[in-house]
Amino acid sequence: MLKSKLLFILIFAGSISILASPPRIKIEKDKVTLSYIEVTDKVVEFVASDVHGMILRKNKGFLWPATKIAFFKKDGQLHFDVTAIDNSWCNMFSNGEKPYGYFVIGGRAFIVASKGEDEIDLSQYFTCDNEIERTFYKPDGNVKPVSKNPVWYYLHKGTMATVLDSVNMASLGR
């Protein structure tokens, strides 16, 4: 009985350490390999689902198959930008941003990154599964987006998020 309890504790502790491990990120010249992450924050999950639904409802929404969420601190508060990415994959990986991982909601890939000088602990919003990885290729630097990327600017308030602004919504169509 003692051996089975000890075995259970070791297995449980091992599974927690796997989930608590940071995602693996491999950055090469023309590609970035990211680990799959699970959203644990209800606010981020709601915003991602809402933006996904908003893009799907627009008549040109099919031109924007992926999305990027970039977290940053401003005046001690957590902000995040949600950027729709078109088929050219421009702006998926931008200078000054540190990729963290990716997740999928409704078939739409969401790349998660942090930006700015302040260190942000994204592990409180996501858990990691380093068993699943995906490689994203960086576009040629000369490639330009089809039109301006739609961007939503949010303030994370703990139990909810507030939309501060949105730009380039005309790119999604009516």
XYZ file of N, CA and C in Angstrom:
522
model
N 0.824 -1.186 0.000
C 0.000 0.000 0.000
C 0.877 1.263 0.000
N 1.924 1.254 0.802
C 2.827 2.394 0.883
C 3.533 2.621 -0.451
N 3.918 1.515 -1.123
C 4.593 1.639 -2.414
C 3.669 2.256 -3.455
N 2.400 1.876 -3.463
C 1.466 2.419 -4.454
C 1.203 3.907 -4.190
N 1.149 4.321 -2.928
C 0.970 5.740 -2.602
C 2.195 6.540 -3.038
N 3.371 5.979 -2.787
C 4.602 6.650 -3.171
C 4.690 6.778 -4.692
N 4.324 5.737 -5.399
C 4.321 5.765 -6.856
C 3.349 6.828 -7.372
N 2.171 6.890 -6.769
C 1.183 7.893 -7.169
C 1.727 9.308 -6.959
N 2.358 9.557 -5.841
C 2.909 10.878 -5.537
C 4.007 11.236 -6.529
N 4.874 10.290 -6.861
C 5.945 10.562 -7.820
C 5.392 10.856 -9.210
N 4.397 10.118 -9.637
C 3.785 10.348 -10.948
C 3.095 11.701 -10.968
N 2.366 12.016 -9.894
C 1.666 13.296 -9.810
C 2.650 14.460 -9.821
N 3.710 14.364 -9.053
C 4.729 15.419 -9.000
C 5.414 15.570 -10.351
N 5.664 14.474 -11.027
C 6.284 14.524 -12.345
C 5.384 15.186 -13.369
N 4.079 14.927 -13.305
C 3.164 15.543 -14.260
C 3.028 17.039 -14.009
N 3.098 17.463 -12.755
C 3.042 18.892 -12.451
C 4.284 19.588 -12.988
N 5.432 18.976 -12.832
C 6.655 19.616 -13.318
C 6.662 19.715 -14.838
N 6.027 18.785 -15.530
C 5.933 18.857 -16.990
C 5.059 20.033 -17.387
N 3.903 20.203 -16.704
C 3.016 21.313 -17.029
C 3.611 22.658 -16.629
N 4.452 22.663 -15.614
C 5.021 23.916 -15.136
C 6.257 24.326 -15.928
N 6.757 23.464 -16.779
C 7.968 23.797 -17.526
C 7.659 24.882 -18.559
N 8.606 25.765 -18.789
C 8.375 26.813 -19.789
C 8.371 26.221 -21.196
N 7.679 26.867 -22.110
C 7.645 26.343 -23.474
C 9.006 26.440 -24.144
N 9.252 25.486 -25.025
C 10.489 25.506 -25.798
C 10.293 26.417 -26.998
N 11.293 27.216 -27.258
C 11.263 28.136 -28.392
C 12.569 27.970 -29.148
N 12.471 27.671 -30.433
C 13.656 27.576 -31.281
C 13.521 28.629 -32.371
N 14.436 29.605 -32.356
C 14.400 30.676 -33.348
C 15.589 30.513 -34.283
N 15.287 30.376 -35.549
C 16.311 30.283 -36.576
C 16.120 31.445 -37.541
N 16.971 31.521 -38.523
C 16.943 32.645 -39.456
C 15.582 32.808 -40.131
N 15.035 31.727 -40.651
C 13.802 31.834 -41.416
C 12.609 31.103 -40.802
N 12.759 30.603 -39.564
C 11.628 29.914 -38.942
C 11.712 29.982 -37.422
N 10.542 29.807 -36.815
C 10.412 29.799 -35.355
C 9.590 28.575 -34.989
N 10.106 27.753 -34.073
C 9.378 26.576 -33.596
C 8.882 26.865 -32.188
N 7.566 26.746 -31.990
C 6.929 27.060 -30.719
C 6.209 25.852 -30.148
N 6.140 25.782 -28.830
C 5.381 24.739 -28.142
C 3.911 25.129 -28.074
N 3.068 24.104 -28.027
C 1.635 24.319 -27.845
C 1.390 24.700 -26.387
N 0.551 25.698 -26.161
C 0.202 26.117 -24.807
C -1.307 26.090 -24.644
N -1.758 25.838 -23.435
C -3.183 25.852 -23.098
C -3.490 27.153 -22.380
N -4.601 27.782 -22.734
C -5.017 29.011 -22.070
C -5.658 28.640 -20.739
N -5.142 29.197 -19.643
C -5.734 28.964 -18.317
C -6.440 30.201 -17.786
N -6.227 31.341 -18.422
C -6.833 32.597 -17.999
C -8.147 32.792 -18.746
N -9.246 32.900 -18.031
C -10.575 33.032 -18.647
C -10.713 34.319 -19.453
N -10.035 35.378 -19.024
C -10.102 36.652 -19.742
C -9.457 36.515 -21.113
N -8.269 35.955 -21.173
C -7.566 35.775 -22.448
C -8.356 34.820 -23.342
N -8.904 33.762 -22.764
C -9.698 32.811 -23.538
C -10.936 33.479 -24.138
N -11.615 34.308 -23.338
C -12.800 35.005 -23.838
C -12.439 35.957 -24.977
N -11.379 36.746 -24.791
C -10.957 37.696 -25.831
C -10.594 36.957 -27.114
N -9.833 35.859 -26.993
C -9.446 35.090 -28.180
C -10.679 34.542 -28.901
N -11.623 33.997 -28.161
C -12.857 33.474 -28.771
C -13.659 34.588 -29.414
N -13.729 35.735 -28.752
C -14.494 36.867 -29.263
C -13.875 37.407 -30.553
N -12.559 37.588 -30.567
C -11.882 38.079 -31.765
C -12.025 37.062 -32.896
N -11.884 35.784 -32.591
C -12.060 34.740 -33.605
C -13.458 34.829 -34.231
N -14.484 34.948 -33.395
C -15.852 35.057 -33.890
C -16.071 36.318 -34.715
N -15.466 37.417 -34.285
C -15.596 38.681 -35.001
C -14.979 38.576 -36.401
N -13.814 37.958 -36.485
C -13.153 37.806 -37.788
C -13.980 36.894 -38.693
N -14.534 35.816 -38.136
C -15.334 34.883 -38.938
C -16.592 35.528 -39.507
N -17.171 36.482 -38.777
C -18.420 37.117 -39.225
C -18.215 38.112 -40.366
N -16.983 38.505 -40.619
C -16.716 39.498 -41.658
C -16.543 38.817 -43.008
N -16.962 39.498 -44.079
C -16.923 38.851 -45.389
C -15.506 38.636 -45.920
N -14.489 39.348 -45.406
C -13.100 39.104 -45.802
C -12.317 38.430 -44.671
N -13.018 37.909 -43.697
C -12.364 37.283 -42.547
C -11.514 36.081 -42.909
N -11.891 35.378 -43.981
C -11.115 34.203 -44.393
C -9.703 34.571 -44.825
N -9.448 35.856 -45.116
C -8.112 36.292 -45.512
C -7.162 36.442 -44.317
N -7.697 36.281 -43.098
C -6.925 36.490 -41.869
C -6.961 35.206 -41.032
N -6.192 34.179 -41.401
C -6.305 32.858 -40.758
C -5.604 32.710 -39.406
N -4.767 33.661 -39.041
C -4.026 33.534 -37.780
C -4.104 34.851 -37.020
N -3.710 34.783 -35.763
C -3.778 35.954 -34.888
C -2.595 35.919 -33.943
N -2.133 37.106 -33.555
C -1.034 37.216 -32.595
C -1.516 38.010 -31.386
N -1.175 37.528 -30.196
C -1.465 38.251 -28.961
C -0.132 38.621 -28.332
N 0.125 39.920 -28.212
C 1.385 40.411 -27.644
C 1.100 41.110 -26.312
N 1.660 40.573 -25.229
C 1.465 41.110 -23.880
C 2.576 42.102 -23.550
N 2.234 43.147 -22.806
C 3.226 44.115 -22.343
C 2.674 44.865 -21.129
N 3.586 45.446 -20.366
C 3.203 46.239 -19.194
C 3.285 47.711 -19.555
N 2.293 48.466 -19.092
C 2.269 49.915 -19.295
C 1.697 50.534 -18.032
N 2.462 51.391 -17.410
C 2.058 52.027 -16.154
C 1.677 50.994 -15.095
N 2.410 49.881 -15.064
C 2.177 48.841 -14.069
C 0.980 47.946 -14.341
N 0.296 48.147 -15.469
C -0.871 47.342 -15.809
C -0.555 46.453 -17.002
N -1.222 45.291 -17.053
C -1.022 44.353 -18.154
C -1.921 44.730 -19.322
N -1.309 44.970 -20.457
C -2.017 45.258 -21.696
C -1.699 44.142 -22.681
N -2.548 43.970 -23.673
C -2.214 43.072 -24.766
C -2.881 43.534 -26.045
N -2.158 43.356 -27.134
C -2.640 43.688 -28.470
C -2.974 42.389 -29.176
N -4.095 42.366 -29.869
C -4.473 41.209 -30.674
C -4.447 41.657 -32.129
N -3.584 41.031 -32.924
C -3.380 41.423 -34.316
C -3.792 40.285 -35.235
N -4.675 40.572 -36.181
C -5.046 39.583 -37.193
C -3.912 39.517 -38.215
N -3.544 38.303 -38.598
C -2.434 38.069 -39.521
C -2.998 37.491 -40.820
N -2.620 38.090 -41.941
C -3.142 37.620 -43.226
C -2.292 36.472 -43.784
N -2.658 36.021 -44.972
C -1.983 34.874 -45.583
C -0.523 35.121 -45.932
N -0.082 36.376 -45.926
C 1.333 36.656 -46.196
C 2.188 36.397 -44.952
N 1.558 36.233 -43.792
C 2.197 35.994 -42.495
C 3.054 37.167 -42.038
N 2.899 38.329 -42.697
C 3.623 39.526 -42.261
C 3.184 39.895 -40.845
N 4.072 40.428 -40.091
C 3.827 40.891 -38.720
C 3.566 39.759 -37.723
N 3.747 38.509 -38.134
C 3.596 37.396 -37.186
C 4.698 37.466 -36.130
N 5.902 37.729 -36.566
C 7.042 37.862 -35.659
C 7.658 39.228 -35.910
N 7.551 40.109 -34.942
C 8.037 41.479 -35.100
C 9.253 41.716 -34.218
N 10.084 42.640 -34.641
C 11.241 43.017 -33.835
C 10.761 43.576 -32.495
N 11.485 43.245 -31.445
C 11.127 43.718 -30.111
C 10.130 42.831 -29.391
N 9.677 41.771 -30.050
C 8.747 40.831 -29.429
C 9.452 39.504 -29.172
N 9.074 38.854 -28.086
C 9.636 37.558 -27.738
C 8.530 36.508 -27.828
N 8.610 35.599 -28.815
C 7.571 34.562 -28.933
C 7.551 33.668 -27.698
N 6.362 33.195 -27.346
C 6.192 32.372 -26.148
C 5.634 30.989 -26.490
N 4.633 30.919 -27.344
C 3.995 29.656 -27.702
C 2.811 29.928 -28.608
N 2.007 28.899 -28.838
C 0.804 29.082 -29.651
C -0.316 28.225 -29.098
N -1.545 28.649 -29.351
C -2.727 27.854 -29.028
C -3.717 27.994 -30.170
N -4.738 27.158 -30.161
C -5.726 27.150 -31.239
C -7.115 27.238 -30.626
N -7.928 28.120 -31.177
C -9.343 28.220 -30.803
C -10.135 28.271 -32.096
N -11.071 27.346 -32.247
C -11.929 27.328 -33.426
C -11.181 27.164 -34.733
N -10.033 26.517 -34.703
C -9.245 26.323 -35.909
C -8.315 27.481 -36.232
N -8.351 28.535 -35.450
C -7.483 29.696 -35.675
C -6.275 29.609 -34.753
N -5.088 29.744 -35.324
C -3.852 29.726 -34.540
C -3.634 31.097 -33.912
N -3.300 31.096 -32.627
C -2.966 32.312 -31.900
C -1.515 32.192 -31.444
N -0.664 33.077 -31.929
C 0.725 33.135 -31.505
C 0.773 34.059 -30.295
N 1.434 33.627 -29.231
C 1.551 34.435 -28.019
C 2.975 34.948 -27.910
N 3.102 36.236 -27.604
C 4.413 36.870 -27.471
C 4.353 37.897 -26.348
N 5.517 38.338 -25.930
C 5.601 39.464 -25.007
C 6.469 40.519 -25.672
N 6.265 41.753 -25.269
C 7.073 42.824 -25.836
C 7.329 43.868 -24.758
N 8.328 44.677 -25.000
C 8.660 45.731 -24.053
C 9.788 45.333 -23.123
N 10.152 46.249 -22.273
C 11.277 46.076 -21.357
C 10.926 45.217 -20.144
N 9.692 45.313 -19.657
C 9.296 44.594 -18.448
C 9.133 43.103 -18.715
N 9.637 42.302 -17.783
C 9.494 40.839 -17.876
C 8.074 40.461 -17.458
N 7.402 39.676 -18.262
C 6.032 39.258 -17.974
C 6.019 37.752 -17.799
N 5.468 37.294 -16.678
C 5.362 35.866 -16.404
C 4.081 35.337 -17.050
N 4.193 34.828 -18.266
C 3.022 34.339 -18.989
C 2.542 32.981 -18.482
N 3.326 32.331 -17.614
C 2.917 31.023 -17.091
C 1.673 31.125 -16.212
N 1.330 32.310 -15.746
C 0.103 32.453 -14.963
C -1.139 32.539 -15.851
N -0.940 32.651 -17.158
C -2.051 32.713 -18.103
C -2.139 31.483 -18.999
N -1.041 30.715 -19.062
C -0.960 29.555 -19.949
C -0.215 28.415 -19.266
N -0.546 27.185 -19.659
C 0.277 26.038 -19.294
C 0.870 25.494 -20.587
N 1.968 24.791 -20.446
C 2.719 24.374 -21.618
C 2.666 22.865 -21.814
N 2.621 22.451 -23.075
C 2.752 21.048 -23.448
C 3.896 20.962 -24.445
N 5.094 20.676 -23.943
C 6.271 20.637 -24.817
C 6.298 19.426 -25.739
N 5.300 18.566 -25.641
C 5.236 17.401 -26.524
C 4.747 17.790 -27.919
N 4.016 18.896 -27.999
C 3.465 19.329 -29.287
C 4.166 20.617 -29.677
N 4.748 20.620 -30.847
C 5.434 21.803 -31.365
C 4.985 22.048 -32.794
N 5.126 23.290 -33.212
C 4.806 23.638 -34.592
C 5.824 24.661 -35.066
N 6.225 24.516 -36.308
C 7.189 25.443 -36.890
C 6.446 26.445 -37.766
N 6.725 27.707 -37.526
C 6.157 28.807 -38.308
C 7.298 29.438 -39.091
N 7.088 29.637 -40.366
C 8.123 30.220 -41.205
C 7.963 31.729 -41.268
N 9.084 32.418 -41.161
C 9.081 33.872 -41.257
C 9.015 34.252 -42.732
N 8.212 35.255 -43.064
C 8.161 35.680 -44.468
C 9.421 36.460 -44.840
N 9.648 36.537 -46.103
C 10.735 37.365 -46.618
C 10.488 38.807 -46.156
N 11.531 39.514 -45.797
C 11.411 40.877 -45.308
C 10.797 41.850 -46.305
N 10.803 41.484 -47.570
C 10.239 42.355 -48.609
C 8.742 42.157 -48.797
N 8.182 41.077 -48.246
C 6.760 40.790 -48.400
C 5.970 41.765 -47.530
N 4.926 42.327 -48.109
C 4.061 43.268 -47.393
C 2.682 42.647 -47.214
N 1.961 43.019 -46.153
C 0.624 42.474 -45.950
C -0.324 42.876 -47.079
N -1.369 42.080 -47.279
C -2.368 42.365 -48.307
C -2.981 43.737 -48.048
N -3.330 44.011 -46.820
C -3.801 45.326 -46.386
C -3.391 45.478 -44.927
N -3.700 46.597 -44.319
C -3.259 46.855 -42.949
C -3.888 45.855 -41.980
N -3.060 45.344 -41.074
C -3.530 44.348 -40.115
C -4.534 44.958 -39.132
N -5.709 44.316 -38.966
C -6.623 44.750 -37.910
C -5.992 44.468 -36.538
N -6.100 45.433 -35.621
C -5.502 45.289 -34.296
C -6.508 45.758 -33.248
N -6.642 44.968 -32.187
C -7.446 45.328 -31.034
C -6.499 45.532 -29.859
N -6.688 46.620 -29.117
C -5.848 46.937 -27.964
C -6.670 46.739 -26.694
N -6.151 45.899 -25.780
C -6.878 45.543 -24.558
C -6.086 45.891 -23.305
N -6.828 46.132 -22.225
C -6.280 46.254 -20.886
C -6.829 45.089 -20.079
N -5.949 44.278 -19.503
C -6.345 43.126 -18.683
C -6.619 43.641 -17.274
N -7.842 43.478 -16.808
C -8.229 44.004 -15.492
C -8.387 42.912 -14.442
N -7.859 41.739 -14.676
C -7.951 40.651 -13.703
C -9.096 39.713 -13.987
N -10.334 40.204 -13.880
C -11.497 39.353 -14.125
C -12.173 39.681 -15.451
N -11.681 40.720 -16.129
C -12.228 41.106 -17.431
C -11.176 41.902 -18.201
N -11.452 42.118 -19.467
C -10.570 42.934 -20.304
C -11.400 44.044 -20.925
N -10.788 45.184 -21.072
C -11.445 46.329 -21.675
C -10.777 46.637 -23.008
N -11.587 46.832 -24.046
C -11.052 47.231 -25.341
C -10.739 48.716 -25.257
N -9.484 49.062 -25.462
C -9.077 50.463 -25.430
C -9.224 51.121 -26.790
N -8.985 50.348 -27.851
C -9.057 50.874 -29.205
C -9.003 49.714 -30.193
N -9.382 49.973 -31.408
C -9.209 49.011 -32.506
C -8.942 49.816 -33.775
N -8.088 49.272 -34.627
C -7.714 49.964 -35.864
C -7.762 48.995 -37.034
N -7.923 49.557 -38.216
C -7.890 48.816 -39.495
C -8.988 47.762 -39.613
N -10.140 47.993 -39.015
C -11.233 47.026 -39.077
C -11.811 46.923 -40.487
N -11.641 47.956 -41.289
C -12.139 47.922 -42.681
C -11.467 46.818 -43.488
N -10.272 46.399 -43.082
C -9.569 45.323 -43.793
C -10.317 44.000 -43.722
N -11.179 43.853 -42.721
C -11.950 42.612 -42.557
C -13.201 42.593 -43.415
N -13.560 43.711 -44.002
C -14.778 43.783 -44.798
C -15.972 44.120 -43.944
N -17.163 43.983 -44.533
C -18.396 44.333 -43.809
C -18.830 43.245 -42.871
